[in-house]
CSV table of C-alpha atoms and ligand atoms in Angstrom, one decimal:
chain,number,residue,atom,x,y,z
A,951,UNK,CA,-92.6,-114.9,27.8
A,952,UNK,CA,-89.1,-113.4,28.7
A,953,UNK,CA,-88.8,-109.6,30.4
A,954,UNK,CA,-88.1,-107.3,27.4
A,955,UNK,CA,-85.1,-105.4,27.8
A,956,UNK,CA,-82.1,-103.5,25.8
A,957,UNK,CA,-79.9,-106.6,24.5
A,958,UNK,CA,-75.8,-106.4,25.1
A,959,UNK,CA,-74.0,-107.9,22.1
A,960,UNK,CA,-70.2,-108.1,22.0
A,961,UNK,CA,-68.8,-108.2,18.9
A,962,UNK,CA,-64.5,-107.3,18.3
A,963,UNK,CA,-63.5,-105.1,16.5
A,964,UNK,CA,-62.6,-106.4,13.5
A,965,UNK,CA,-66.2,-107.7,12.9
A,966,UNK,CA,-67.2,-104.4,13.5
A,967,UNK,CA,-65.0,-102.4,11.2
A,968,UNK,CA,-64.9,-104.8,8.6
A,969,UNK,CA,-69.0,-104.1,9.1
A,970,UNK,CA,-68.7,-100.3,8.6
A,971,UNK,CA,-66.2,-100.9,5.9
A,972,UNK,CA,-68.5,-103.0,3.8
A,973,UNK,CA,-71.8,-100.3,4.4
A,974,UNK,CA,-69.4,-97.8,3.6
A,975,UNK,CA,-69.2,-99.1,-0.2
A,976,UNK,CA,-73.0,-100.0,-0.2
A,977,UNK,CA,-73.2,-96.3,0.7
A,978,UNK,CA,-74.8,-96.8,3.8
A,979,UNK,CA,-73.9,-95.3,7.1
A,980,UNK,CA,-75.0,-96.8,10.9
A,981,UNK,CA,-76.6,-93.9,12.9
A,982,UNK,CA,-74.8,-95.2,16.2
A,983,UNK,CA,-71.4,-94.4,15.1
A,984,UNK,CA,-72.4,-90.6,13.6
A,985,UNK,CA,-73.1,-87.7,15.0
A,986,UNK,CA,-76.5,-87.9,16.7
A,987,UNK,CA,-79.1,-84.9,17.8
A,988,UNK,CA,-78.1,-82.4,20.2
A,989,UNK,CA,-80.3,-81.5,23.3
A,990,UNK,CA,-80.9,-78.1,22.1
A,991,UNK,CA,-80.1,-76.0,18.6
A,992,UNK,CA,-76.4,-75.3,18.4
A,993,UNK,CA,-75.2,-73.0,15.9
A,994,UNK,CA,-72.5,-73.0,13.7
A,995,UNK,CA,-72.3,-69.3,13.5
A,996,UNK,CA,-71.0,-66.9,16.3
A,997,UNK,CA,-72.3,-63.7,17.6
A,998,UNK,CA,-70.1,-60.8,15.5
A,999,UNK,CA,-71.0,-57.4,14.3
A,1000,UNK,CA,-69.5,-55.2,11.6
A,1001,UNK,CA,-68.7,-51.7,11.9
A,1002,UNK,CA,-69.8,-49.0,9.7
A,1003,UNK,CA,-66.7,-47.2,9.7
A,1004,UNK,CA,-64.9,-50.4,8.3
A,1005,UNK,CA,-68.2,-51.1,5.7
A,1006,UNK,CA,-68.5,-48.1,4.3
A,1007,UNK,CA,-65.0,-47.1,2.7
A,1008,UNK,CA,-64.7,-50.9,1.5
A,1009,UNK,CA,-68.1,-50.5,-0.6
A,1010,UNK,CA,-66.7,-46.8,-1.5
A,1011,UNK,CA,-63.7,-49.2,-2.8
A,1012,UNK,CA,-65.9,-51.2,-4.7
A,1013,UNK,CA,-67.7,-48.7,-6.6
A,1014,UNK,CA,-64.3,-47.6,-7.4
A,1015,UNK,CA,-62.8,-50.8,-8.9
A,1016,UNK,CA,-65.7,-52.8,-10.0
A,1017,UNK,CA,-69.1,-51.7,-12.9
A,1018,UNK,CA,-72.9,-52.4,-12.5
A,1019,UNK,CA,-72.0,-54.5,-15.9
A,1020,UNK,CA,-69.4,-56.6,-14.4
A,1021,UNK,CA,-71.2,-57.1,-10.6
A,1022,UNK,CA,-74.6,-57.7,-11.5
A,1023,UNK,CA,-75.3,-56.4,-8.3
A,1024,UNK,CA,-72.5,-54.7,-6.6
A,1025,UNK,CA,-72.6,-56.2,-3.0
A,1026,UNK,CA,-70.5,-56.9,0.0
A,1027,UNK,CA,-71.4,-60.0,1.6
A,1028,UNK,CA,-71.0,-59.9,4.8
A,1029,UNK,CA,-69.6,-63.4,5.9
A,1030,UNK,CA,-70.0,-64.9,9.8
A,1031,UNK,CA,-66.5,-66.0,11.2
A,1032,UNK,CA,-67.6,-69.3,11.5
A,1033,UNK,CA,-69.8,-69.6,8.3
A,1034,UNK,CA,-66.5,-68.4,5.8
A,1035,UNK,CA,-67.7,-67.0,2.6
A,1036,UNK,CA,-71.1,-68.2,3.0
A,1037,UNK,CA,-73.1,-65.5,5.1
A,1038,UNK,CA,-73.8,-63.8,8.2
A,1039,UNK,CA,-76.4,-66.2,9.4
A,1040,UNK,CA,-77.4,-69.6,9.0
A,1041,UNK,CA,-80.2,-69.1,6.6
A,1042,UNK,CA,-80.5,-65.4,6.1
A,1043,UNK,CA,-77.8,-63.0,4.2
A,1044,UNK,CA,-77.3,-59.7,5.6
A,1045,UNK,CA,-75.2,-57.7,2.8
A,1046,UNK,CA,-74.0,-53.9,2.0
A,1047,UNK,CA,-74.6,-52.4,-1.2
A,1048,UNK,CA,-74.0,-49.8,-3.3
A,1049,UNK,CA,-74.9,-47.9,-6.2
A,1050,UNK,CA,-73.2,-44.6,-7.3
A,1051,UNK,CA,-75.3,-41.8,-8.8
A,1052,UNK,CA,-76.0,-42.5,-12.6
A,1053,UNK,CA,-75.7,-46.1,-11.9
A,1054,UNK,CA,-78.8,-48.4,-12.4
A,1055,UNK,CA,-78.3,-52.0,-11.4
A,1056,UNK,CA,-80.5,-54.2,-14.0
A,1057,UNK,CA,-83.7,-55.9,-13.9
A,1058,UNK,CA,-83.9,-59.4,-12.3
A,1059,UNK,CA,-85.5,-61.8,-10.2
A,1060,UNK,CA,-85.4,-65.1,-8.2
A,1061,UNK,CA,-86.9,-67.3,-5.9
A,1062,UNK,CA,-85.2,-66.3,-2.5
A,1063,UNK,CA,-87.2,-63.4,-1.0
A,1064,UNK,CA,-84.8,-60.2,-0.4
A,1065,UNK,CA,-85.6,-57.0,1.7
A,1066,UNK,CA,-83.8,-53.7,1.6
A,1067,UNK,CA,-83.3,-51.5,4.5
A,1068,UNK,CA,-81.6,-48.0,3.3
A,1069,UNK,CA,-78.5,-46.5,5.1
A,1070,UNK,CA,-77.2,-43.5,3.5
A,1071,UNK,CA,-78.4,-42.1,0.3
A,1072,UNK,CA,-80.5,-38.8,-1.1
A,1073,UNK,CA,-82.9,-41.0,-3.3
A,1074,UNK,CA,-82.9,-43.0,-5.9
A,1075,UNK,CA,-85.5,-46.3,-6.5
A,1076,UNK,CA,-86.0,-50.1,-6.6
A,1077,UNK,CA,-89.0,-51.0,-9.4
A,1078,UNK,CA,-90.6,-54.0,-8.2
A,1079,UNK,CA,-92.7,-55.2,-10.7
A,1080,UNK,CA,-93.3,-52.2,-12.5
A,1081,UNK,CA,-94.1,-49.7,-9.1
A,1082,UNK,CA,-91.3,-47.3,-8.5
A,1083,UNK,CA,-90.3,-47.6,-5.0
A,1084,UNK,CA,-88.6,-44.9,-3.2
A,1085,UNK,CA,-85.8,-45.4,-1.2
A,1086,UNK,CA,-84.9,-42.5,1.6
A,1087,UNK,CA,-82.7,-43.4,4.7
A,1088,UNK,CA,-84.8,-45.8,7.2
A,1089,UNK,CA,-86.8,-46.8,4.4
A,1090,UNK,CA,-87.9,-50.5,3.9
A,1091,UNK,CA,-88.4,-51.8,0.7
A,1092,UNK,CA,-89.5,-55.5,-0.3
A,1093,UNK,CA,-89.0,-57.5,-2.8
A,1094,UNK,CA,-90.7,-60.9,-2.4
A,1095,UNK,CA,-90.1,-64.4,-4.0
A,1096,UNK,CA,-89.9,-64.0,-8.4
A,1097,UNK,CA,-90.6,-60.1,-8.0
A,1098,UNK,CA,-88.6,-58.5,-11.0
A,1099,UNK,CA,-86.5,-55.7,-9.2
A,1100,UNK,CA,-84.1,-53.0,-10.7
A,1101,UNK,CA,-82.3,-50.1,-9.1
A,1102,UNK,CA,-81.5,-46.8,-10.0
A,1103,UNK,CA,-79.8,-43.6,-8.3
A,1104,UNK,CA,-80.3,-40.7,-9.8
A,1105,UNK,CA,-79.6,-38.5,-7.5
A,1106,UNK,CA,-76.2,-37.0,-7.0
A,1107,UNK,CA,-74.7,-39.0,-4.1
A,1108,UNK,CA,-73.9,-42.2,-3.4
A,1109,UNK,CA,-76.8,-45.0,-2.5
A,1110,UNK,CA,-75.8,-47.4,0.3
A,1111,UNK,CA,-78.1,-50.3,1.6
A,1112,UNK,CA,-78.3,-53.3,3.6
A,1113,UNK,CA,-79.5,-55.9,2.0
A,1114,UNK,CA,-81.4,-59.3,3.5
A,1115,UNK,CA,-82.2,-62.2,1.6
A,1116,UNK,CA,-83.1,-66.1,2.0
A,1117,UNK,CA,-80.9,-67.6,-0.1
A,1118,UNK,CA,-78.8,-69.8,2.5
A,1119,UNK,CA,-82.0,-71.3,2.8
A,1120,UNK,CA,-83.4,-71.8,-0.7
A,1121,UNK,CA,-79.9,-73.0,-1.6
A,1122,UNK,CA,-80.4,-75.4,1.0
A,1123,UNK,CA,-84.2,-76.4,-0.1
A,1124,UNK,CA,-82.4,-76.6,-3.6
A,1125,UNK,CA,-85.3,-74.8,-4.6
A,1126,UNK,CA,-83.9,-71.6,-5.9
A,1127,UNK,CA,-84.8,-69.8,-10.0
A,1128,UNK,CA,-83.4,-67.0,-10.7
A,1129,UNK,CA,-83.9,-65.2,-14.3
A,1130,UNK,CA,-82.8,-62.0,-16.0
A,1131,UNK,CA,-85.1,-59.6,-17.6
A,1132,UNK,CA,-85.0,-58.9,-21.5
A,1133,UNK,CA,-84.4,-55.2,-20.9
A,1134,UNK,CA,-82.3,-53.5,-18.5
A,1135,UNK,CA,-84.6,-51.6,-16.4
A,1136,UNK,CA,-88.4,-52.6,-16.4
A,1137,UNK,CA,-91.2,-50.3,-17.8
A,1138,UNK,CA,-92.6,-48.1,-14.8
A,1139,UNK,CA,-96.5,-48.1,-13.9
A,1140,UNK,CA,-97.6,-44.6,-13.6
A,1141,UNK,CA,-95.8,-43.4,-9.9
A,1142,UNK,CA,-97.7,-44.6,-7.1
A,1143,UNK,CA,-97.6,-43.0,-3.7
A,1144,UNK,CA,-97.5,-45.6,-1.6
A,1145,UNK,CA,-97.6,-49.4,-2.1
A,1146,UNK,CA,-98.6,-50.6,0.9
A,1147,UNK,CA,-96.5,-54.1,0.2
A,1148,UNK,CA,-93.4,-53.5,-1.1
A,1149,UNK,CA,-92.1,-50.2,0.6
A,1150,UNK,CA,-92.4,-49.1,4.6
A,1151,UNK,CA,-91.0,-45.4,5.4
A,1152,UNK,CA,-89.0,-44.6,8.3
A,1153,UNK,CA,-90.9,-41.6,9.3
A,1154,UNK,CA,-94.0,-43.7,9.7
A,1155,UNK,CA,-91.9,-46.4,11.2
A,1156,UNK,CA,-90.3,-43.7,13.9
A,1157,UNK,CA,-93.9,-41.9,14.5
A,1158,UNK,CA,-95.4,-45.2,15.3
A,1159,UNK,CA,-92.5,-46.2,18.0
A,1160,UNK,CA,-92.9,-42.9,19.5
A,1161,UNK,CA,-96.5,-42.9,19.9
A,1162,UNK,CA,-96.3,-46.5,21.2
A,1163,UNK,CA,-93.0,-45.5,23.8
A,1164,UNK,CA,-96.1,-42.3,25.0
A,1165,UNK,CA,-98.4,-44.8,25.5
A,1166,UNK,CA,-96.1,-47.0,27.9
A,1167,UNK,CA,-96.3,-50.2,25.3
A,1168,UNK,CA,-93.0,-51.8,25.9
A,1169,UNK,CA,-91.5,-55.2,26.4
A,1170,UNK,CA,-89.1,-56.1,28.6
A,1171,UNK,CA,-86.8,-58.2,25.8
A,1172,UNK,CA,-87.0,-55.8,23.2
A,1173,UNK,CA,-88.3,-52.0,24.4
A,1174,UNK,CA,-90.7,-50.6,22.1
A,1175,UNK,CA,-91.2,-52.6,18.9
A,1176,UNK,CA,-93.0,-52.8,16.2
A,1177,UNK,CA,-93.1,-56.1,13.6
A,1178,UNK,CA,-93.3,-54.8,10.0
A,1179,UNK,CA,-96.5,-57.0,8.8
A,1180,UNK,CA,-98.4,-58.1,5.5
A,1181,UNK,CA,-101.1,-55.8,5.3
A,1182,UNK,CA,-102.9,-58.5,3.5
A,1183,UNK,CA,-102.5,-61.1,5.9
A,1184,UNK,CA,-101.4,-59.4,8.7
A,1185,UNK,CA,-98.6,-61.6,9.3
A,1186,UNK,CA,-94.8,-61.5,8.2
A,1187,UNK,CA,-93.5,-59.3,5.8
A,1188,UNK,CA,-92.6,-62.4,3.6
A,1189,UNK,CA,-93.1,-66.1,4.2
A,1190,UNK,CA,-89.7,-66.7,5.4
A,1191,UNK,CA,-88.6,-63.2,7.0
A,1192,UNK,CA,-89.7,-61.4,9.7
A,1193,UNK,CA,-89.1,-57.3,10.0
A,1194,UNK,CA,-88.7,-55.8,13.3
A,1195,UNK,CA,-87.9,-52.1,14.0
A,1196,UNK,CA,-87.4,-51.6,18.0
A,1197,UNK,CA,-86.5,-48.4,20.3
A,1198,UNK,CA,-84.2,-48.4,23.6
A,1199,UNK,CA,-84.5,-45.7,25.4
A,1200,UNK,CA,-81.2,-43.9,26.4
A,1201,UNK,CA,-80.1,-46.1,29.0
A,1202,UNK,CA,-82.3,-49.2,29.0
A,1203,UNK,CA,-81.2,-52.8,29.6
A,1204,UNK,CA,-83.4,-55.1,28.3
A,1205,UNK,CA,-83.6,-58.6,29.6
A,1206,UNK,CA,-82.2,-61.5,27.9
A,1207,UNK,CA,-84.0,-64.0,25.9
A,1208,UNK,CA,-83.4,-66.6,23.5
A,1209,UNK,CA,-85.6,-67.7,19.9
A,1210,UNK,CA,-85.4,-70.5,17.8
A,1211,UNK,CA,-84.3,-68.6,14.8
A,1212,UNK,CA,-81.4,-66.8,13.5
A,1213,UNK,CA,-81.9,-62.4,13.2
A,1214,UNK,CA,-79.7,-60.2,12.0
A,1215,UNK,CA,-79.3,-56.5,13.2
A,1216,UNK,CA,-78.9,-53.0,11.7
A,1217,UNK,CA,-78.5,-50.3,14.0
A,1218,UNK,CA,-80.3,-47.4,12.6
A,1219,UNK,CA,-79.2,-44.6,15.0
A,1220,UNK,CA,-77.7,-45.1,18.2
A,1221,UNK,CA,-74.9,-46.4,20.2
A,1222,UNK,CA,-74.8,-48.9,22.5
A,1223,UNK,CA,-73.9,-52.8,23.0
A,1224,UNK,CA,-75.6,-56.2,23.1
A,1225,UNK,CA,-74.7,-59.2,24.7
A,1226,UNK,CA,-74.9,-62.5,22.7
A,1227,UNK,CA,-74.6,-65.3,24.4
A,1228,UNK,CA,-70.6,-64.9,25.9
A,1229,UNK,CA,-70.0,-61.9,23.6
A,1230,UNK,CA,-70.1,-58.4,23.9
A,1231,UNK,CA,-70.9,-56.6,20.6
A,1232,UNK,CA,-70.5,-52.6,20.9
A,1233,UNK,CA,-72.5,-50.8,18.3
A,1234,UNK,CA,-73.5,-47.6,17.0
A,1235,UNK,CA,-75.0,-45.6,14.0
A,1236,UNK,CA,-75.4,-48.2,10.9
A,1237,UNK,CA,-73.1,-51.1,12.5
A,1238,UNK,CA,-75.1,-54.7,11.8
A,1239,UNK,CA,-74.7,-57.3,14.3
A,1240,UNK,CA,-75.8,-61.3,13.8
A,1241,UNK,CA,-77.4,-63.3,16.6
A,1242,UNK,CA,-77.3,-67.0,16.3
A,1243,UNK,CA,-80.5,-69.1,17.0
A,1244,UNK,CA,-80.6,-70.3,20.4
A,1245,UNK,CA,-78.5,-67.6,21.5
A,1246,UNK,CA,-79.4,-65.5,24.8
A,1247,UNK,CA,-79.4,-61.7,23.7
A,1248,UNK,CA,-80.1,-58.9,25.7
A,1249,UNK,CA,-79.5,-54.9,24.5
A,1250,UNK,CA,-78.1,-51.8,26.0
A,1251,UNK,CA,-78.5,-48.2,25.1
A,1252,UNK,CA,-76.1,-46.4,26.7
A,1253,UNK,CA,-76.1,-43.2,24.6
A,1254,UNK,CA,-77.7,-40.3,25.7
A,1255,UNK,CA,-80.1,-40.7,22.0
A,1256,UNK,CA,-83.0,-43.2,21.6
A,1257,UNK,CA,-81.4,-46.3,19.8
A,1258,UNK,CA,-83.7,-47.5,16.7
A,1259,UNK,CA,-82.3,-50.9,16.0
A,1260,UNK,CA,-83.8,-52.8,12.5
A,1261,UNK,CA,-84.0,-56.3,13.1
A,1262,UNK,CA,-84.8,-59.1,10.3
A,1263,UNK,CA,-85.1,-63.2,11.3
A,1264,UNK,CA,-86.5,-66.5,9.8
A,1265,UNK,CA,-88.8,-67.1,12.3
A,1266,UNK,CA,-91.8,-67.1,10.1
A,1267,UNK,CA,-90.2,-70.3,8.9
A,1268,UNK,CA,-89.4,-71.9,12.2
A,1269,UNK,CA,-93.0,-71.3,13.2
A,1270,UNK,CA,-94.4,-72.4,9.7
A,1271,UNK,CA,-92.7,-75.6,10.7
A,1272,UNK,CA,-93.5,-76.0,14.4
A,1273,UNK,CA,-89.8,-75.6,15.5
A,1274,UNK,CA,-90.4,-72.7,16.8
A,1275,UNK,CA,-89.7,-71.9,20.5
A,1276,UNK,CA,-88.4,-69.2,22.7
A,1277,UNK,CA,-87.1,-68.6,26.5
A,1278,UNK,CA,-86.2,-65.5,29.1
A,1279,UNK,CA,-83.1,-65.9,30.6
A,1280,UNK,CA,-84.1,-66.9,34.3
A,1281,UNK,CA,-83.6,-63.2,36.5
B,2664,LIG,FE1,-82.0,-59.4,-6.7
């Protein structure tokens, strides 16, 4: 029996291309000639943040020159240099919306997941499913997979919120419903308190990262942090988004690391700068800031405030999948 062994087989070039040519109308492609897999995740998107004091007078603008009846949600998308019109990250939108007092913003739902995390505002609700939701600065509010979800502002000032959804990825999974509710605004259960699913305050949030910064629990990539978890399962927030909120103390570094998964960043209060990978994003109070998967990242307080940075990823899906990893930049 002969040695087995990689074969060498010459054929010219016209062979060859008149090969491809015929696959090509057979619809068929030969993997040696395409693009093949890359030693490590390489995104398309870039490190970039967006500024708050840009943001907010363009979604001012838009409540100015656009309804609640003609936007069906009145949202900025905010749109990675290298991902044009499409989203800040790969799979996850991070967006800025508004909603002006009086204004309600009508009932629907879909099949991407979406979170809210509130920026400026003196009120004003999300109904999900029938619970009335408050939403005060800090807050987090949920609204999972084929929830039905309306706002409202009825307070006297102008509602301004980030909003985080899946949808790059359940446009990708072509797996996305989406569905309009036969009345406006939903009926309201009797007001609950507190649902311990759909809404997280920022003044439990903040008590908990300053009883954990007493009790020395830190880590040296993020400071103090805290995951926002399922209280059910005790896991992530929502099966294909992860919550974070984290605390730098004024003039912390922390070291860099890298994930295999995509986050995007809102700076609640604070002022400071990451970098990401070759970049060096400045931030302060309300800026949001993307960091690409595979992407070395390391934060800087350098305000004379703690920082309280809110931080959302798809990891739960990477690690649903087994394609999750992650890595310290060597010191
Ligand atoms: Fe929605």
């Amino acid at each position: 029996m002969s040695t087995l062994k990689i074969s060498s087989i010459q054929a010219s070039e016209a062979d060859l291309q008149a090969y491809y040519a015929e696959l090509r109308s057979q619809h068929v492609t030969p993997l040696w000639i395409g693009g093949g897999m890359t030693a490590e995740p390489r995104s398309k998107a870039v490190p970039y943040v967006w500024h708050w004091r840009d943001l907010r007078p363009q979604a001012m603008r838009a409540a100015q020159l656009v309804g609640t009846e003609q936007a069906e949600r009145r949202v900025l998308r905010l749109t990675n240099p290298e991902l044009p019109g499409v989203s800040a990250s790969n799979t996850l939108v991070a967006n800025i919306q508004i909603v002006m007092p009086g204004e309600i913003a009508r009932a629907h739902r879909h099949s991407g997941s979406a979170l809210r995390f509130i920026i400026e505002g003196g009120g004003g609700y999300t109904v999900v499913n029938g619970d009335r939701i408050p939403m005060h600065p800090g807050d987090l509010v949920l609204t999972p997979n084929w929830t039905w979800h309306d706002h409202a502002n009825d307070t006297g000032q102008p509602m301004i919120w980030l909003d985080g959804l899946d949808t790059p990825l359940v446009r990708m999974l072509e797996a996305g419903f989406y569905e309009e509710h036969e009345k406006e605004l939903q009926e309201q259960s009797p007001v609950r308190r507190y649902s311990p699913m759909w809404h997280y305050p920022m003044s439990q949030a903040r008590a908990a990262l300053e009883r954990l910064a007493r009790e020395g629990e830190r880590s040296p990539f993020d400071g103090v942090i805290l995951e926002y978890t399922n209280p059910v399962t005790g896991g992530p927030t929502m099966p294909t988004i992860a919550c974070y909120i984290q605390m730098l103390r004024p003039g912390e570094h922390t070291r860099a690391r890298r994930r295999v998964c995509c986050t995007n960043y809102h700076v609640v209060e604070g002022s400071g700068y990451s970098i990401v990978g070759d970049h060096k994003l400045e931030w302060e109070d309300k800026d949001v800031f993307t960091v690409p998967t595979w992407t070395f990242h390391e934060h800087v307080n350098t305000g004379a405030r703690p920082a309280f940075l809110f931080s959302f990823s798809d990891s739960p899906v990477m690690k649903a999948l087994d394609l999750y990893r992650e890595e310290a930049k060597p010191a």
